[in-house]
GROMACS .gro file of C-alpha atoms in nm:
model
   75
    1CYS     CA    1   9.034   6.412   4.577
    2PHE     CA    2   9.294   6.224   4.417
    3PHE     CA    3   9.584   6.253   4.164
    4ASP     CA    4   9.775   5.946   4.273
    5ASP     CA    5   9.651   5.723   4.481
    6ALA     CA    6   9.687   5.329   4.325
    7PHE     CA    7   9.524   5.158   4.687
    8GLY     CA    8   9.242   5.422   4.627
    9LEU     CA    9   9.104   5.289   4.334
   10LYS     CA   10   9.260   4.940   4.385
   11ASN     CA   11   8.945   4.958   4.665
   12LEU     CA   12   8.662   5.146   4.499
   13ASP     CA   13   8.440   4.893   4.572
   14ALA     CA   14   8.445   4.957   4.963
   15ILE     CA   15   8.489   5.298   4.929
   16GLY     CA   16   8.212   5.350   4.629
   17VAL     CA   17   8.293   5.490   4.311
   18GLY     CA   18   8.073   5.790   4.405
   19ASN     CA   19   8.312   5.922   4.681
   20VAL     CA   20   8.631   5.954   4.494
   21LEU     CA   21   8.723   6.284   4.259
   22TYR     CA   22   9.036   6.348   4.008
   23GLU     CA   23   9.213   6.634   4.097
   24THR     CA   24   9.517   6.799   3.871
   25ASP     CA   25   9.606   6.980   4.190
   26TYR     CA   26   9.705   7.252   3.904
   27PRO     CA   27   9.886   7.530   3.917
   28HIS     CA   28  10.054   7.366   4.182
   29SER     CA   29  10.420   7.289   4.164
   30ASP     CA   30  10.358   6.896   4.328
   31SER     CA   31  10.078   6.831   4.059
   32THR     CA   32  10.074   6.637   3.766
   33TRP     CA   33  10.054   6.873   3.528
   34PRO     CA   34  10.106   6.972   3.222
   35ARG     CA   35  10.091   6.533   3.185
   36SER     CA   36   9.721   6.542   3.381
   37ARG     CA   37   9.559   6.371   3.135
   38GLU     CA   38   9.861   6.144   3.044
   39VAL     CA   39   9.859   5.995   3.413
   40GLY     CA   40   9.495   6.049   3.465
   41GLU     CA   41   9.444   5.712   3.192
   42GLU     CA   42   9.794   5.525   3.336
   43GLN     CA   43   9.621   5.513   3.682
   44MET     CA   44   9.298   5.420   3.513
   45GLY     CA   45   9.318   5.287   3.228
   46HIS     CA   46   9.216   4.936   3.380
   47LEU     CA   47   8.813   5.115   3.484
   48ALA     CA   48   8.540   5.126   3.243
   49PRO     CA   49   8.482   5.395   3.098
   50ASP     CA   50   8.151   5.531   3.240
   51VAL     CA   51   8.307   5.450   3.619
   52VAL     CA   52   8.594   5.658   3.466
   53ASP     CA   53   8.393   5.910   3.366
   54ARG     CA   54   8.189   5.979   3.681
   55ILE     CA   55   8.615   5.935   3.866
   56VAL     CA   56   8.670   6.286   3.647
   57ARG     CA   57   8.344   6.497   3.600
   58GLY     CA   58   8.061   6.339   3.692
   59ASN     CA   59   8.088   6.326   4.049
   60ALA     CA   60   8.223   6.662   4.047
   61ILE     CA   61   7.947   6.769   3.835
   62GLU     CA   62   7.653   6.576   4.103
   63LEU     CA   63   7.898   6.756   4.429
   64LEU     CA   64   7.875   7.030   4.325
   65GLY     CA   65   7.567   7.101   4.182
   66LEU     CA   66   7.643   7.182   3.834
   67THR     CA   67   7.468   7.060   3.494
   68GLU     CA   68   7.531   6.893   3.281
   69ASP     CA   69   7.758   7.149   3.089
   70GLY     CA   70   7.993   7.179   3.378
   71LEU     CA   71   7.803   7.477   3.427
   72TRP     CA   72   7.642   7.644   3.737
   73ALA     CA   73   7.273   7.617   3.728
   74GLY     CA   74   7.097   7.943   3.620
   75ALA     CA   75   7.408   8.056   3.460
   0.00000   0.00000   0.00000
């Protein structure tokens, strides 16, 4: 997970897009909140939309076994 890791984003080919998650670390004082969306867009603006979707949503859904709506299966 990252919220400020330019190195990781520049090395997605080596790391693998499926191994990267975005975090806001809310509500900790060292988080990017309340600018999390703006910071994420600045950091990932050079990436294809499908890659951004995997990093900010899809990989977490897969890892946690959630439905496409972000809910626990069977909930």
